[in-house]
mmCIF file of C-alpha atoms in Angstrom:
data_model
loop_
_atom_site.group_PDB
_atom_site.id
_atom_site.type_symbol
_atom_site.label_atom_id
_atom_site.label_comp_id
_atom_site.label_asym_id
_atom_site.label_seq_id
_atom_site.Cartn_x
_atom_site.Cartn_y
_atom_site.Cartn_z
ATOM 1 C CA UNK A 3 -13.325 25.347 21.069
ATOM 2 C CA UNK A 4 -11.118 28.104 19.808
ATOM 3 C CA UNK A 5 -11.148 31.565 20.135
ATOM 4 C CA UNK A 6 -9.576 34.246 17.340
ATOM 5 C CA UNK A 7 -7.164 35.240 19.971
ATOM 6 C CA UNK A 8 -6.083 31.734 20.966
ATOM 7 C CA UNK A 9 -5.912 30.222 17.347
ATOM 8 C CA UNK A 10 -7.020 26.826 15.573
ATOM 9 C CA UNK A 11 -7.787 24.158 18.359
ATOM 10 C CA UNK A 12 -4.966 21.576 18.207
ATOM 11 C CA UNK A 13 -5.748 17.760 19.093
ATOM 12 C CA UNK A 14 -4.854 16.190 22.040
ATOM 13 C CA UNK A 15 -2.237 13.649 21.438
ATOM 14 C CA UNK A 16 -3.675 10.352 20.427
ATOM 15 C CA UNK A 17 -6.886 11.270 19.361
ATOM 16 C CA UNK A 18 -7.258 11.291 15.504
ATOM 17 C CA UNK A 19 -7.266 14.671 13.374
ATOM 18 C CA UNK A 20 -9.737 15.338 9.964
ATOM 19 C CA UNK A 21 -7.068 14.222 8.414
ATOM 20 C CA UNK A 22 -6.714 11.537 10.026
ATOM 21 C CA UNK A 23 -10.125 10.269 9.954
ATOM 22 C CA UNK A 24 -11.409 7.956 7.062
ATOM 23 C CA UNK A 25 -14.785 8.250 5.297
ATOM 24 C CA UNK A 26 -16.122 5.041 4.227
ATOM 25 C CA UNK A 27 -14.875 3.819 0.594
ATOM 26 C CA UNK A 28 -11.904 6.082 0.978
ATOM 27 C CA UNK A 29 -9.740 2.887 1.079
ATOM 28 C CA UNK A 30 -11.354 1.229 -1.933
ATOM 29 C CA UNK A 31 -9.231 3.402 -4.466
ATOM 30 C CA UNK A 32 -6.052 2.421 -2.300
ATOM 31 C CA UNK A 33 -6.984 -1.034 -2.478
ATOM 32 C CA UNK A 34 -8.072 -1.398 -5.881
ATOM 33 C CA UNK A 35 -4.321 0.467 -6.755
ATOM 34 C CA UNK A 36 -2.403 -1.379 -4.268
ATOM 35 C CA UNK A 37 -3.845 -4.327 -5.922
ATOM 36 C CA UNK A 38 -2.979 -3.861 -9.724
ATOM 37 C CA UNK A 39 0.391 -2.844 -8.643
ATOM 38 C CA UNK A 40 1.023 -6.573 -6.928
ATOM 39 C CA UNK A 41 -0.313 -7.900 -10.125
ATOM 40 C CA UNK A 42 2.187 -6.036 -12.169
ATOM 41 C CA UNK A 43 5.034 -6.914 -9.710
ATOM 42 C CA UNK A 44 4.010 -10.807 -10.564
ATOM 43 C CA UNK A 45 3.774 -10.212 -14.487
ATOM 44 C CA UNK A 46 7.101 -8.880 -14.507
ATOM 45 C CA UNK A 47 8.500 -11.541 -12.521
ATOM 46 C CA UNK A 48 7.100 -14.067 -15.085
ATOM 47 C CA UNK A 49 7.827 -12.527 -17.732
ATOM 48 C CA UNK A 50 11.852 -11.386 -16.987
ATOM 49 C CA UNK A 51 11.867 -15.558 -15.841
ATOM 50 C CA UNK A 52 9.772 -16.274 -19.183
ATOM 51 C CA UNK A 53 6.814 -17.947 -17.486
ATOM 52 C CA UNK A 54 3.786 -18.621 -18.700
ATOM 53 C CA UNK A 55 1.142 -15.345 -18.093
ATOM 54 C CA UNK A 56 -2.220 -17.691 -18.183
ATOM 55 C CA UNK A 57 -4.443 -16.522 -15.650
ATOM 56 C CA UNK A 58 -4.433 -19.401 -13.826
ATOM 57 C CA UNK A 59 -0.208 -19.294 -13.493
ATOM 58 C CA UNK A 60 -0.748 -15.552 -12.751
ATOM 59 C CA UNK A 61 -2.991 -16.276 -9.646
ATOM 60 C CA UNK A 62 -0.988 -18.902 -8.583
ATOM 61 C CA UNK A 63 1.953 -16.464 -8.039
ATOM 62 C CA UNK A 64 0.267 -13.664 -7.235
ATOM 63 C CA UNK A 65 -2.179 -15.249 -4.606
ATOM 64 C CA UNK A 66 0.258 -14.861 -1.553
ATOM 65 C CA UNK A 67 1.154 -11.253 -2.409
ATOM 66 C CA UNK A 68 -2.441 -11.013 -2.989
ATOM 67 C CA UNK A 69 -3.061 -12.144 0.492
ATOM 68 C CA UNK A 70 -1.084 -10.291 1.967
ATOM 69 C CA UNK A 71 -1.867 -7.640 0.673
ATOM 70 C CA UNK A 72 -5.544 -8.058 1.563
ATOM 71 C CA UNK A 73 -4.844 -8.684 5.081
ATOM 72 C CA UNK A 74 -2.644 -6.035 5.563
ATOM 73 C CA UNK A 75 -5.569 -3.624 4.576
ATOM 74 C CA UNK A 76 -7.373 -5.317 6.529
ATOM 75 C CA UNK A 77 -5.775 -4.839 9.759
ATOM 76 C CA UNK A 78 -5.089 -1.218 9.471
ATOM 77 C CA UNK A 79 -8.795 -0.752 7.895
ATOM 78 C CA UNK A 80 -9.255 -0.900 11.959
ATOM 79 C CA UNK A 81 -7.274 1.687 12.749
ATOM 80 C CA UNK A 82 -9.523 4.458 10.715
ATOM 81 C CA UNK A 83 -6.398 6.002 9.331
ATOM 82 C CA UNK A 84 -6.283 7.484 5.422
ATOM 83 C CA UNK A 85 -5.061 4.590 3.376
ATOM 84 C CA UNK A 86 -2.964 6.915 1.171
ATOM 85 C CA UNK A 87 -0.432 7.484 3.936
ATOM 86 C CA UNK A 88 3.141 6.929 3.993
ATOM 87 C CA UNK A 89 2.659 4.983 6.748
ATOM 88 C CA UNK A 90 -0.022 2.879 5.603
ATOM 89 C CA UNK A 91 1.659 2.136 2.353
ATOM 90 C CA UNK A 92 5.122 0.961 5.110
ATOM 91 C CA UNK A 93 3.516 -1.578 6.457
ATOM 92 C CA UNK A 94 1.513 -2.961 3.204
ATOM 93 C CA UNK A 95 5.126 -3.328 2.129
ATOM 94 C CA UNK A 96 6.096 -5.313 5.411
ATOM 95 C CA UNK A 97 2.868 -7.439 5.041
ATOM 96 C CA UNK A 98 2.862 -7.695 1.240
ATOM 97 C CA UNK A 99 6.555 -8.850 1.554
ATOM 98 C CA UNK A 100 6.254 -10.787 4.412
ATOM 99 C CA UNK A 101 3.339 -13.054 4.236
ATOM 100 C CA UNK A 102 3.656 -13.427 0.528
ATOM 101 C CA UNK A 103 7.259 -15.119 1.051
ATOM 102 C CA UNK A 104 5.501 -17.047 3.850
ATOM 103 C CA UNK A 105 2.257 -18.076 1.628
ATOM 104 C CA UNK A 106 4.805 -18.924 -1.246
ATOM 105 C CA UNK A 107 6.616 -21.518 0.980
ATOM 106 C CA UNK A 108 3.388 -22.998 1.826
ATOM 107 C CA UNK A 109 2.600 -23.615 -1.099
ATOM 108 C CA UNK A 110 6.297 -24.658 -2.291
ATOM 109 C CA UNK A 111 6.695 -22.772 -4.251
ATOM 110 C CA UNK A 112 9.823 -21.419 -2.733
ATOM 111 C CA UNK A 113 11.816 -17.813 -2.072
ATOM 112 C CA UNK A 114 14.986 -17.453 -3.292
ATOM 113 C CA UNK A 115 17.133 -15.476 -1.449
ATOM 114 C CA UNK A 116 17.806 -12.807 -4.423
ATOM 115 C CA UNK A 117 13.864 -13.082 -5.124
ATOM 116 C CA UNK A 118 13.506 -12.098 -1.021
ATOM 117 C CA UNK A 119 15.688 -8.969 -1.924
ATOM 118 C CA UNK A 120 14.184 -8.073 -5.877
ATOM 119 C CA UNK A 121 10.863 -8.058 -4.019
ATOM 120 C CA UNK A 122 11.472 -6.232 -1.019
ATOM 121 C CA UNK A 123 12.349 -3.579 -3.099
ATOM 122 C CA UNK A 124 9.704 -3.487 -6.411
ATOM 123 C CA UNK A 125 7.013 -3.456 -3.314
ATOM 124 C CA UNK A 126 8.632 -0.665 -2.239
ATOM 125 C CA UNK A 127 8.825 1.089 -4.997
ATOM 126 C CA UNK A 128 4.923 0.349 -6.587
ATOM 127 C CA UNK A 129 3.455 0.277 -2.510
ATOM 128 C CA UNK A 130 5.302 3.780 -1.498
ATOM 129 C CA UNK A 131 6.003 5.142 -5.175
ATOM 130 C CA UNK A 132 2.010 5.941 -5.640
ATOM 131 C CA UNK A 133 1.337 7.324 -2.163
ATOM 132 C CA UNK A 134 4.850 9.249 -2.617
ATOM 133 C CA UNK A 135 3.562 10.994 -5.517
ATOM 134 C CA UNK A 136 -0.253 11.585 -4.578
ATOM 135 C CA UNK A 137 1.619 13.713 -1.295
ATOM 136 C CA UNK A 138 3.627 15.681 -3.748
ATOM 137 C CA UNK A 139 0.921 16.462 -5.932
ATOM 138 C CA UNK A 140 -1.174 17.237 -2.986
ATOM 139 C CA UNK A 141 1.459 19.901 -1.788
ATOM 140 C CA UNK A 142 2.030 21.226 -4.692
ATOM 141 C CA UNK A 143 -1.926 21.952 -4.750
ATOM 142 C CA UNK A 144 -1.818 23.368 -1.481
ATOM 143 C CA UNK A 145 1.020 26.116 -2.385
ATOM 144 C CA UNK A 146 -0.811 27.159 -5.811
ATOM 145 C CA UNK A 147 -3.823 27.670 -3.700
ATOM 146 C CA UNK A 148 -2.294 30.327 -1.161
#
């Protein structure tokens, strides 16, 4: 507890903060977003390579960045942390990236080397962009409000 003479209590290191903490659903929004933005990723992709945008040719692509995706939400779903955080959107981009290249080779689909660096960089952009601009518009809030 805190006194008015001693100030806010601060957490101890390594325990979580409210801000930290994560209601359930809060992720859902995150998800649903991250999602969409893997899909549009993939129907650019076909599209700038003139492929075919049939469903089933668009899951077929998208399905390892889908995966990925998935189970990189899943794994830090565990950690309780708010899905709209820089952080969380860092490693979505290393687990989008990565096991998407790895799913695609599995399925042979193959990973050019100029295709490894195109999307390393639109997953940056869509993964991070969002979560980029939700913290600016979220500070901006904060400042009008004082």
């Amino acid at each position: 507890m805190s006194t008015p003479a001693q100030g806010p209590e601060r957490p101890s290191p390594g325990r979580p903060t409210a801000q930290d903490q994560q209601r359930p659903g809060d992720d859902i929004p995150a998800i649903l977003t991250d999602l969409a933005l893997v899909t549009l990723f993939v129907v650019i992709g076909r599209i700038q390579h003139e492929e075919s945008l049939a469903i089933g040719d668009l899951a077929r692509g998208a399905l390892p960045f889908w995966a990925g995706l998935l189970i990189g939400h899943v794994i830090l779903r565990l950690t309780g942390k708010d899905p709209r955080s820089l952080a969380w959107g860092g490693f979505l981009v290393v687990a989008t990236w990565a096991l998407g290249h790895a799913g695609r080779l599995m399925l042979t689909q193959g990973s050019d080397p100029a295709f490894l660096a195109v999307s390393a960089a639109v997953l940056t952009l869509f993964l991070m962009g969002w979560r980029l601009g939700l913290r600016a518009v979220g500070r901006r809030l904060q400042r009008s409000r004082r």
